[in-house]
PDB file of C-alpha atoms in Angstrom:
ATOM      1  CA  UNK A   3       3.330  38.317  15.310  1.00 43.00           C
ATOM      2  CA  UNK A   4       3.459  36.814  12.073  1.00 43.00           C
ATOM      3  CA  UNK A   5       4.167  32.612  12.621  1.00 44.00           C
ATOM      4  CA  UNK A   6       1.570  32.958  15.500  1.00 45.00           C
ATOM      5  CA  UNK A   7      -1.039  34.352  13.579  1.00 46.00           C
ATOM      6  CA  UNK A   8      -0.147  31.521  10.838  1.00 49.00           C
ATOM      7  CA  UNK A   9      -0.277  28.756  13.067  1.00 48.00           C
ATOM      8  CA  UNK A  10      -4.478  28.628  14.180  1.00 48.00           C
ATOM      9  CA  UNK A  11      -4.857  28.555   9.811  1.00 47.00           C
ATOM     10  CA  UNK A  12      -2.332  25.640   9.822  1.00 49.00           C
ATOM     11  CA  UNK A  13      -3.616  22.754  11.909  1.00 51.00           C
ATOM     12  CA  UNK A  14      -7.165  23.098  10.537  1.00 50.00           C
ATOM     13  CA  UNK A  15      -5.769  22.321   7.418  1.00 61.00           C
ATOM     14  CA  UNK A  16      -3.947  19.009   8.004  1.00 58.00           C
ATOM     15  CA  UNK A  17      -6.953  18.167   9.999  1.00 64.00           C
ATOM     16  CA  UNK A  18      -9.106  18.356   6.855  1.00 79.00           C
ATOM     17  CA  UNK A  19      -6.330  16.467   4.671  1.00 81.00           C
ATOM     18  CA  UNK A  20      -6.612  14.049   7.053  1.00 82.00           C
ATOM     19  CA  UNK A  21     -10.364  14.029   7.046  1.00 85.00           C
ATOM     20  CA  UNK A  22     -10.535  13.130   3.613  1.00 89.00           C
ATOM     21  CA  UNK A  23      -8.419  10.623   3.498  1.00 87.00           C
ATOM     22  CA  UNK A  24      -9.695   8.694   6.072  1.00 88.00           C
ATOM     23  CA  UNK A  25     -13.083   9.504   4.275  1.00 91.00           C
ATOM     24  CA  UNK A  26     -12.735   8.175   1.286  1.00 93.00           C
ATOM     25  CA  UNK A  27      -9.916   4.851   2.461  1.00 92.00           C
ATOM     26  CA  UNK A  28     -13.114   4.048   5.138  1.00 93.00           C
ATOM     27  CA  UNK A  29     -15.782   4.865   2.065  1.00 93.00           C
ATOM     28  CA  UNK A  30     -14.012   2.446   0.020  1.00 93.00           C
ATOM     29  CA  UNK A  31     -13.579  -0.236   2.725  1.00 93.00           C
ATOM     30  CA  UNK A  32     -16.696  -0.584   2.978  1.00 94.00           C
ATOM     31  CA  UNK A  33     -18.104  -1.123  -0.416  1.00 93.00           C
ATOM     32  CA  UNK A  34     -15.326  -3.816  -0.694  1.00 93.00           C
ATOM     33  CA  UNK A  35     -16.956  -5.196   3.057  1.00 92.00           C
ATOM     34  CA  UNK A  36     -20.506  -4.447   2.351  1.00 92.00           C
ATOM     35  CA  UNK A  37     -20.960  -4.282  -1.019  1.00 90.00           C
ATOM     36  CA  UNK A  38     -21.369  -7.798  -1.566  1.00 87.00           C
ATOM     37  CA  UNK A  39     -23.569  -8.150   1.172  1.00 90.00           C
ATOM     38  CA  UNK A  40     -25.527  -5.566   0.047  1.00 90.00           C
ATOM     39  CA  UNK A  41     -26.688  -6.176  -2.833  1.00 90.00           C
ATOM     40  CA  UNK A  42     -25.288  -9.841  -3.719  1.00 91.00           C
ATOM     41  CA  UNK A  43     -23.446 -11.517  -6.382  1.00 90.00           C
ATOM     42  CA  UNK A  44     -20.948 -13.011  -8.342  1.00 91.00           C
ATOM     43  CA  UNK A  45     -18.241 -11.340  -9.476  1.00 92.00           C
ATOM     44  CA  UNK A  46     -17.048 -14.485 -12.128  1.00 92.00           C
ATOM     45  CA  UNK A  47     -20.555 -15.401 -12.966  1.00 91.00           C
ATOM     46  CA  UNK A  48     -20.998 -14.708 -16.920  1.00 92.00           C
ATOM     47  CA  UNK A  49     -23.916 -13.591 -19.231  1.00 89.00           C
ATOM     48  CA  UNK A  50     -23.798 -12.774 -22.876  1.00 90.00           C
ATOM     49  CA  UNK A  51     -26.862 -11.539 -23.105  1.00 90.00           C
ATOM     50  CA  UNK A  52     -25.839  -8.690 -20.693  1.00 90.00           C
ATOM     51  CA  UNK A  53     -22.527  -7.675 -22.403  1.00 89.00           C
ATOM     52  CA  UNK A  54     -22.052  -4.199 -21.784  1.00 90.00           C
ATOM     53  CA  UNK A  55     -25.430  -3.696 -20.543  1.00 90.00           C
ATOM     54  CA  UNK A  56     -25.606  -0.736 -17.805  1.00 89.00           C
ATOM     55  CA  UNK A  57     -26.609  -0.319 -14.847  1.00 92.00           C
ATOM     56  CA  UNK A  58     -29.755  -2.431 -13.230  1.00 91.00           C
ATOM     57  CA  UNK A  59     -30.629  -3.567  -9.852  1.00 90.00           C
ATOM     58  CA  UNK A  60     -28.512  -6.058  -9.284  1.00 90.00           C
ATOM     59  CA  UNK A  61     -25.955  -4.114 -10.916  1.00 91.00           C
ATOM     60  CA  UNK A  62     -25.499  -1.280 -10.156  1.00 93.00           C
ATOM     61  CA  UNK A  63     -22.008  -0.152 -11.972  1.00 93.00           C
ATOM     62  CA  UNK A  64     -23.317  -2.517 -15.492  1.00 91.00           C
ATOM     63  CA  UNK A  65     -22.118  -5.340 -17.188  1.00 93.00           C
ATOM     64  CA  UNK A  66     -18.562  -5.765 -19.163  1.00 92.00           C
ATOM     65  CA  UNK A  67     -17.515  -6.922 -22.340  1.00 91.00           C
ATOM     66  CA  UNK A  68     -18.234 -10.892 -21.095  1.00 92.00           C
ATOM     67  CA  UNK A  69     -21.913  -9.763 -19.216  1.00 92.00           C
ATOM     68  CA  UNK A  70     -20.093  -9.877 -15.731  1.00 94.00           C
ATOM     69  CA  UNK A  71     -21.125  -7.333 -12.855  1.00 93.00           C
ATOM     70  CA  UNK A  72     -18.734  -4.454 -12.473  1.00 94.00           C
ATOM     71  CA  UNK A  73     -19.844  -4.278  -9.402  1.00 95.00           C
ATOM     72  CA  UNK A  74     -18.835  -7.124  -7.900  1.00 94.00           C
ATOM     73  CA  UNK A  75     -15.583  -7.291  -9.489  1.00 95.00           C
ATOM     74  CA  UNK A  76     -15.169  -4.341  -8.351  1.00 95.00           C
ATOM     75  CA  UNK A  77     -16.199  -4.661  -4.600  1.00 95.00           C
ATOM     76  CA  UNK A  78     -13.853  -8.187  -5.053  1.00 94.00           C
ATOM     77  CA  UNK A  79     -10.818  -5.875  -6.652  1.00 93.00           C
ATOM     78  CA  UNK A  80     -10.962  -3.496  -3.613  1.00 93.00           C
ATOM     79  CA  UNK A  81     -10.445  -6.703  -1.337  1.00 93.00           C
ATOM     80  CA  UNK A  82      -7.625  -8.027  -3.512  1.00 92.00           C
ATOM     81  CA  UNK A  83      -5.368  -5.320  -3.986  1.00 90.00           C
ATOM     82  CA  UNK A  84      -4.977  -3.335  -0.190  1.00 92.00           C
ATOM     83  CA  UNK A  85      -4.722  -7.469   1.428  1.00 93.00           C
ATOM     84  CA  UNK A  86      -1.833  -8.019  -0.830  1.00 93.00           C
ATOM     85  CA  UNK A  87      -0.635  -4.118  -0.475  1.00 93.00           C
ATOM     86  CA  UNK A  88      -1.039  -4.228   3.528  1.00 94.00           C
ATOM     87  CA  UNK A  89       0.255  -7.680   3.319  1.00 95.00           C
ATOM     88  CA  UNK A  90       3.617  -6.495   2.021  1.00 94.00           C
ATOM     89  CA  UNK A  91       3.884  -3.331   3.937  1.00 95.00           C
ATOM     90  CA  UNK A  92       3.284  -5.401   6.907  1.00 95.00           C
ATOM     91  CA  UNK A  93       6.074  -7.794   6.392  1.00 95.00           C
ATOM     92  CA  UNK A  94       8.515  -5.161   4.939  1.00 95.00           C
ATOM     93  CA  UNK A  95       8.136  -2.879   8.136  1.00 94.00           C
ATOM     94  CA  UNK A  96       8.523  -5.626  10.209  1.00 94.00           C
ATOM     95  CA  UNK A  97      11.894  -6.269   8.635  1.00 94.00           C
ATOM     96  CA  UNK A  98      12.504  -3.011   8.262  1.00 93.00           C
ATOM     97  CA  UNK A  99      12.477  -2.263  11.603  1.00 93.00           C
ATOM     98  CA  UNK A 100      13.931  -5.272  13.007  1.00 93.00           C
ATOM     99  CA  UNK A 101      16.970  -4.680  10.509  1.00 94.00           C
ATOM    100  CA  UNK A 102      17.633  -0.494  10.694  1.00 92.00           C
ATOM    101  CA  UNK A 103      17.340  -1.291  14.774  1.00 91.00           C
ATOM    102  CA  UNK A 104      20.110  -3.969  14.655  1.00 91.00           C
ATOM    103  CA  UNK A 105      22.300  -2.324  11.906  1.00 91.00           C
ATOM    104  CA  UNK A 106      22.245   0.793  13.901  1.00 89.00           C
ATOM    105  CA  UNK A 107      22.855  -0.648  17.292  1.00 87.00           C
ATOM    106  CA  UNK A 108      25.068  -3.615  16.598  1.00 87.00           C
ATOM    107  CA  UNK A 109      27.017  -1.169  13.845  1.00 83.00           C
ATOM    108  CA  UNK A 110      30.653  -2.663  12.517  1.00 86.00           C
ATOM    109  CA  UNK A 111      30.551  -5.660   9.661  1.00 91.00           C
ATOM    110  CA  UNK A 112      26.595  -6.027  10.587  1.00 90.00           C
ATOM    111  CA  UNK A 113      25.924  -2.527   9.515  1.00 90.00           C
ATOM    112  CA  UNK A 114      27.982  -2.442   6.946  1.00 93.00           C
ATOM    113  CA  UNK A 115      26.233  -5.648   4.719  1.00 93.00           C
ATOM    114  CA  UNK A 116      22.789  -4.053   5.438  1.00 93.00           C
ATOM    115  CA  UNK A 117      23.308  -1.071   4.102  1.00 92.00           C
ATOM    116  CA  UNK A 118      25.088  -2.786   0.802  1.00 93.00           C
ATOM    117  CA  UNK A 119      22.142  -5.213   1.237  1.00 92.00           C
ATOM    118  CA  UNK A 120      19.787  -2.212   1.131  1.00 91.00           C
ATOM    119  CA  UNK A 121      21.922  -0.850  -1.871  1.00 89.00           C
ATOM    120  CA  UNK A 122      22.020  -3.159  -4.140  1.00 88.00           C
ATOM    121  CA  UNK A 123      18.394  -3.574  -4.137  1.00 87.00           C
ATOM    122  CA  UNK A 124      17.763   0.047  -4.978  1.00 84.00           C
ATOM    123  CA  UNK A 125      19.528   0.276  -7.338  1.00 84.00           C
ATOM    124  CA  UNK A 126      17.122  -1.970  -9.404  1.00 81.00           C
ATOM    125  CA  UNK A 127      13.346  -0.908 -10.662  1.00 82.00           C
ATOM    126  CA  UNK A 128      11.243  -1.766  -7.779  1.00 82.00           C
ATOM    127  CA  UNK A 129       8.961  -3.241 -10.479  1.00 82.00           C
ATOM    128  CA  UNK A 130      11.690  -4.898 -12.568  1.00 85.00           C
ATOM    129  CA  UNK A 131      12.248  -6.385  -8.763  1.00 86.00           C
ATOM    130  CA  UNK A 132       8.686  -7.830  -8.449  1.00 87.00           C
ATOM    131  CA  UNK A 133       8.115  -9.213 -12.016  1.00 86.00           C
ATOM    132  CA  UNK A 134      11.595 -11.230 -11.574  1.00 86.00           C
ATOM    133  CA  UNK A 135       9.696 -12.681  -8.419  1.00 87.00           C
ATOM    134  CA  UNK A 136       6.410 -12.761 -10.092  1.00 85.00           C
ATOM    135  CA  UNK A 137       8.227 -15.213 -13.285  1.00 82.00           C
ATOM    136  CA  UNK A 138       8.789 -17.841 -10.673  1.00 84.00           C
ATOM    137  CA  UNK A 139       5.575 -17.586  -9.303  1.00 80.00           C
ATOM    138  CA  UNK A 140       3.259 -16.033 -11.593  1.00 77.00           C
ATOM    139  CA  UNK A 141      -0.453 -14.372 -10.979  1.00 72.00           C
ATOM    140  CA  UNK A 142      -0.409 -14.883  -7.636  1.00 80.00           C
ATOM    141  CA  UNK A 143      -1.316 -13.294  -5.015  1.00 85.00           C
ATOM    142  CA  UNK A 144       1.771 -14.579  -3.149  1.00 89.00           C
ATOM    143  CA  UNK A 145       4.106 -13.585  -5.494  1.00 87.00           C
ATOM    144  CA  UNK A 146       3.155 -10.037  -5.391  1.00 90.00           C
ATOM    145  CA  UNK A 147       3.579 -10.055  -1.409  1.00 92.00           C
ATOM    146  CA  UNK A 148       7.076 -11.612  -1.955  1.00 91.00           C
ATOM    147  CA  UNK A 149       7.714  -9.092  -4.863  1.00 91.00           C
ATOM    148  CA  UNK A 150       6.820  -5.950  -2.821  1.00 93.00           C
ATOM    149  CA  UNK A 151       8.176  -6.799   0.662  1.00 93.00           C
ATOM    150  CA  UNK A 152      11.563  -6.981  -1.082  1.00 91.00           C
ATOM    151  CA  UNK A 153      10.816  -3.711  -2.571  1.00 91.00           C
ATOM    152  CA  UNK A 154       9.187  -1.503  -0.011  1.00 93.00           C
ATOM    153  CA  UNK A 155      11.355  -2.874   3.268  1.00 93.00           C
ATOM    154  CA  UNK A 156      14.439  -0.808   1.233  1.00 93.00           C
ATOM    155  CA  UNK A 157      12.687   2.096   3.130  1.00 92.00           C
ATOM    156  CA  UNK A 158      11.728   1.285   6.212  1.00 95.00           C
ATOM    157  CA  UNK A 159      15.149   0.051   6.850  1.00 94.00           C
ATOM    158  CA  UNK A 160      16.820   3.622   5.476  1.00 93.00           C
ATOM    159  CA  UNK A 161      14.494   5.215   7.954  1.00 92.00           C
ATOM    160  CA  UNK A 162      14.733   3.671  10.985  1.00 92.00           C
ATOM    161  CA  UNK A 163      18.564   3.331  10.656  1.00 92.00           C
ATOM    162  CA  UNK A 164      19.452   7.194  10.414  1.00 89.00           C
ATOM    163  CA  UNK A 165      16.139   7.787  13.049  1.00 89.00           C
ATOM    164  CA  UNK A 166      17.456   5.032  15.309  1.00 90.00           C
ATOM    165  CA  UNK A 167      21.612   5.544  15.251  1.00 87.00           C
ATOM    166  CA  UNK A 168      21.218   9.243  17.071  1.00 85.00           C
ATOM    167  CA  UNK A 169      18.427   7.933  19.431  1.00 86.00           C
ATOM    168  CA  UNK A 170      20.591   4.696  20.405  1.00 85.00           C
ATOM    169  CA  UNK A 171      23.427   7.714  21.244  1.00 82.00           C
ATOM    170  CA  UNK A 172      21.049  10.294  23.723  1.00 84.00           C
ATOM    171  CA  UNK A 173      21.393  10.567  26.934  1.00 86.00           C
ATOM    172  CA  UNK A 174      17.824   8.967  27.939  1.00 86.00           C
ATOM    173  CA  UNK A 175      19.359   5.307  26.357  1.00 85.00           C
ATOM    174  CA  UNK A 176      22.650   5.761  27.906  1.00 85.00           C
ATOM    175  CA  UNK A 177      20.839   6.349  31.352  1.00 88.00           C
ATOM    176  CA  UNK A 178      18.474   3.255  30.902  1.00 85.00           C
ATOM    177  CA  UNK A 179      21.665   0.942  29.739  1.00 84.00           C
ATOM    178  CA  UNK A 180      23.277   2.368  33.251  1.00 85.00           C
ATOM    179  CA  UNK A 181      20.177   1.225  35.084  1.00 84.00           C
ATOM    180  CA  UNK A 182      20.761  -2.309  33.680  1.00 84.00           C
ATOM    181  CA  UNK A 183      17.598  -1.817  31.490  1.00 84.00           C
ATOM    182  CA  UNK A 184      17.544  -4.173  27.801  1.00 83.00           C
ATOM    183  CA  UNK A 185      17.101  -3.854  24.734  1.00 83.00           C
ATOM    184  CA  UNK A 186      13.763  -4.778  24.605  1.00 85.00           C
ATOM    185  CA  UNK A 187      12.795  -1.922  27.213  1.00 87.00           C
ATOM    186  CA  UNK A 188      14.938   0.805  25.485  1.00 86.00           C
ATOM    187  CA  UNK A 189      13.117   0.441  22.195  1.00 87.00           C
ATOM    188  CA  UNK A 190       9.741   0.413  23.739  1.00 87.00           C
ATOM    189  CA  UNK A 191      10.243   3.056  25.957  1.00 88.00           C
ATOM    190  CA  UNK A 192      13.011   5.463  24.278  1.00 86.00           C
ATOM    191  CA  UNK A 193      13.172   4.401  20.237  1.00 87.00           C
ATOM    192  CA  UNK A 194       9.458   3.419  18.962  1.00 89.00           C
ATOM    193  CA  UNK A 195       7.812   6.554  20.400  1.00 89.00           C
ATOM    194  CA  UNK A 196      10.172   8.634  18.521  1.00 88.00           C
ATOM    195  CA  UNK A 197       9.900   6.633  14.967  1.00 90.00           C
ATOM    196  CA  UNK A 198       6.407   5.533  15.283  1.00 90.00           C
ATOM    197  CA  UNK A 199       5.074   8.432  13.277  1.00 89.00           C
ATOM    198  CA  UNK A 200       7.960   8.528  10.543  1.00 90.00           C
ATOM    199  CA  UNK A 201       6.689   4.217  10.165  1.00 91.00           C
ATOM    200  CA  UNK A 202       2.825   5.093   9.664  1.00 90.00           C
ATOM    201  CA  UNK A 203       3.413   7.320   7.323  1.00 90.00           C
ATOM    202  CA  UNK A 204       5.925   5.140   5.515  1.00 92.00           C
ATOM    203  CA  UNK A 205       3.615   2.489   5.463  1.00 93.00           C
ATOM    204  CA  UNK A 206       0.575   4.760   4.451  1.00 90.00           C
ATOM    205  CA  UNK A 207       2.797   5.962   0.969  1.00 91.00           C
ATOM    206  CA  UNK A 208       4.317   2.342   0.989  1.00 92.00           C
ATOM    207  CA  UNK A 209       0.340   0.960   0.703  1.00 93.00           C
ATOM    208  CA  UNK A 210      -0.248   3.325  -2.128  1.00 91.00           C
ATOM    209  CA  UNK A 211       2.717   2.535  -3.820  1.00 91.00           C
ATOM    210  CA  UNK A 212       2.019  -1.249  -3.298  1.00 92.00           C
ATOM    211  CA  UNK A 213      -1.831  -0.929  -5.036  1.00 91.00           C
ATOM    212  CA  UNK A 214      -0.351   1.025  -7.784  1.00 90.00           C
ATOM    213  CA  UNK A 215       2.085  -1.068  -8.497  1.00 89.00           C
ATOM    214  CA  UNK A 216      -0.623  -4.689  -8.763  1.00 89.00           C
ATOM    215  CA  UNK A 217      -2.917  -2.281 -10.828  1.00 88.00           C
ATOM    216  CA  UNK A 218      -0.329  -1.222 -13.037  1.00 87.00           C
ATOM    217  CA  UNK A 219       1.463  -4.627 -13.644  1.00 86.00           C
ATOM    218  CA  UNK A 220      -2.080  -5.776 -14.000  1.00 84.00           C
ATOM    219  CA  UNK A 221      -2.498  -3.010 -16.254  1.00 80.00           C
ATOM    220  CA  UNK A 222      -0.157  -4.627 -18.774  1.00 78.00           C
ATOM    221  CA  UNK A 223      -1.199  -8.357 -18.095  1.00 77.00           C
ATOM    222  CA  UNK A 224       2.185  -9.272 -16.232  1.00 79.00           C
ATOM    223  CA  UNK A 225      -0.275  -9.597 -12.793  1.00 78.00           C
ATOM    224  CA  UNK A 226      -2.913 -11.189 -11.785  1.00 83.00           C
ATOM    225  CA  UNK A 227      -4.534 -13.448 -14.545  1.00 84.00           C
ATOM    226  CA  UNK A 228      -7.790 -13.402 -15.824  1.00 81.00           C
ATOM    227  CA  UNK A 229     -10.585 -13.877 -14.786  1.00 86.00           C
ATOM    228  CA  UNK A 230      -9.088 -12.670 -11.349  1.00 88.00           C
ATOM    229  CA  UNK A 231     -11.202  -8.717 -10.483  1.00 91.00           C
ATOM    230  CA  UNK A 232      -8.196  -7.231 -10.291  1.00 90.00           C
ATOM    231  CA  UNK A 233      -8.240  -3.029 -10.536  1.00 90.00           C
ATOM    232  CA  UNK A 234      -5.464  -2.586 -13.032  1.00 89.00           C
ATOM    233  CA  UNK A 235      -7.211  -6.427 -14.901  1.00 89.00           C
ATOM    234  CA  UNK A 236     -10.403  -4.576 -15.070  1.00 91.00           C
ATOM    235  CA  UNK A 237      -9.339  -1.200 -16.735  1.00 91.00           C
ATOM    236  CA  UNK A 238      -7.487  -2.889 -19.458  1.00 90.00           C
ATOM    237  CA  UNK A 239      -9.633  -5.616 -20.370  1.00 90.00           C
ATOM    238  CA  UNK A 240     -12.357  -2.836 -20.372  1.00 91.00           C
ATOM    239  CA  UNK A 241     -10.847   0.211 -22.083  1.00 90.00           C
ATOM    240  CA  UNK A 242     -11.734  -1.240 -25.814  1.00 91.00           C
ATOM    241  CA  UNK A 243     -15.255  -0.601 -25.008  1.00 91.00           C
ATOM    242  CA  UNK A 244     -14.712   2.608 -23.481  1.00 89.00           C
ATOM    243  CA  UNK A 245     -17.042   4.287 -26.258  1.00 89.00           C
ATOM    244  CA  UNK A 246     -20.012   1.230 -25.415  1.00 88.00           C
ATOM    245  CA  UNK A 247     -19.882   1.102 -21.605  1.00 89.00           C
ATOM    246  CA  UNK A 248     -17.853   4.185 -20.312  1.00 91.00           C
ATOM    247  CA  UNK A 249     -19.408   3.848 -16.753  1.00 91.00           C
ATOM    248  CA  UNK A 250     -18.142   0.750 -16.555  1.00 91.00           C
ATOM    249  CA  UNK A 251     -14.402   1.400 -17.677  1.00 91.00           C
ATOM    250  CA  UNK A 252     -14.563   4.984 -15.160  1.00 93.00           C
ATOM    251  CA  UNK A 253     -15.455   2.359 -12.409  1.00 93.00           C
ATOM    252  CA  UNK A 254     -12.413   0.668 -11.536  1.00 93.00           C
ATOM    253  CA  UNK A 255      -9.853   4.590 -12.357  1.00 93.00           C
ATOM    254  CA  UNK A 256     -12.121   6.199 -10.296  1.00 94.00           C
ATOM    255  CA  UNK A 257     -12.202   3.921  -7.252  1.00 93.00           C
ATOM    256  CA  UNK A 258      -8.026   3.481  -7.608  1.00 92.00           C
ATOM    257  CA  UNK A 259      -7.823   7.123  -7.981  1.00 93.00           C
ATOM    258  CA  UNK A 260      -9.616   7.571  -4.856  1.00 93.00           C
ATOM    259  CA  UNK A 261      -7.552   4.696  -2.851  1.00 92.00           C
ATOM    260  CA  UNK A 262      -4.776   6.920  -3.615  1.00 92.00           C
ATOM    261  CA  UNK A 263      -5.736  10.220  -3.232  1.00 92.00           C
ATOM    262  CA  UNK A 264      -6.873   8.885   0.528  1.00 92.00           C
ATOM    263  CA  UNK A 265      -3.915   6.868   1.323  1.00 90.00           C
ATOM    264  CA  UNK A 266      -1.580  10.196  -0.253  1.00 89.00           C
ATOM    265  CA  UNK A 267      -3.439  12.690   1.749  1.00 89.00           C
ATOM    266  CA  UNK A 268      -3.971  10.329   4.991  1.00 84.00           C
ATOM    267  CA  UNK A 269       0.546   9.943   4.989  1.00 80.00           C
ATOM    268  CA  UNK A 270       0.791  13.368   3.735  1.00 72.00           C
ATOM    269  CA  UNK A 271      -1.200  14.911   7.098  1.00 57.00           C
ATOM    270  CA  UNK A 272       1.274  12.903   9.202  1.00 53.00           C
ATOM    271  CA  UNK A 273       3.837  14.172   7.472  1.00 48.00           C
ATOM    272  CA  UNK A 274       2.733  17.995   8.360  1.00 46.00           C
TER     273      UNK A 274
END
């Protein structure tokens, strides 16, 4: 009776968390896509006479220490970091899904070699691996994409390998093989429908992790190079002026907090 009584109260909580997460992500995406159209402006344009001034119609969040519109820099930063993160997650997810399925299906030396490779990469701190790649192509979106993809594919690989191994041994898959169906049909019909929710959850967490990594490296001056609008770089640039322009500093802080919270709520609600 207690289990039945608890069941109706759980689903509204999950839907509420998912709704809040989706609302935050959609709101920030709308700012990133429509913000520059509603209030046109150049994120790189400087006017030292407006340095650290408060909000006005053409700059709703005020100006930074170089007289650049914080709003327009935030709009472009909300495009850059999520796009890099989504591209990295897409590449890592595709690689992890392909290699994880291959390892589970083939086994033998292929499985052992891929497991050793993933364990070797997992032994390295993620940010260190990204920094190594950025040392080769410093301060570029391509460097972030490559480094984050190398970090994130391991998680997708491990999840896919563990789940697919059990699915491929199931009676339904064996029956499909006996009927002459190929690996593409088996994956599309039996494997993907089962692992899709888990992969989408991992993708949401991976996107949040990638955005946080980009901001963290920008905050310590090892990420995107100035004057590129990027959330971590904006925070470190505005930190010395927090007394004179607190709104300018809080804008990227609140934006990245809301974005990470939204993605985490979406991933957590899927997992529940």
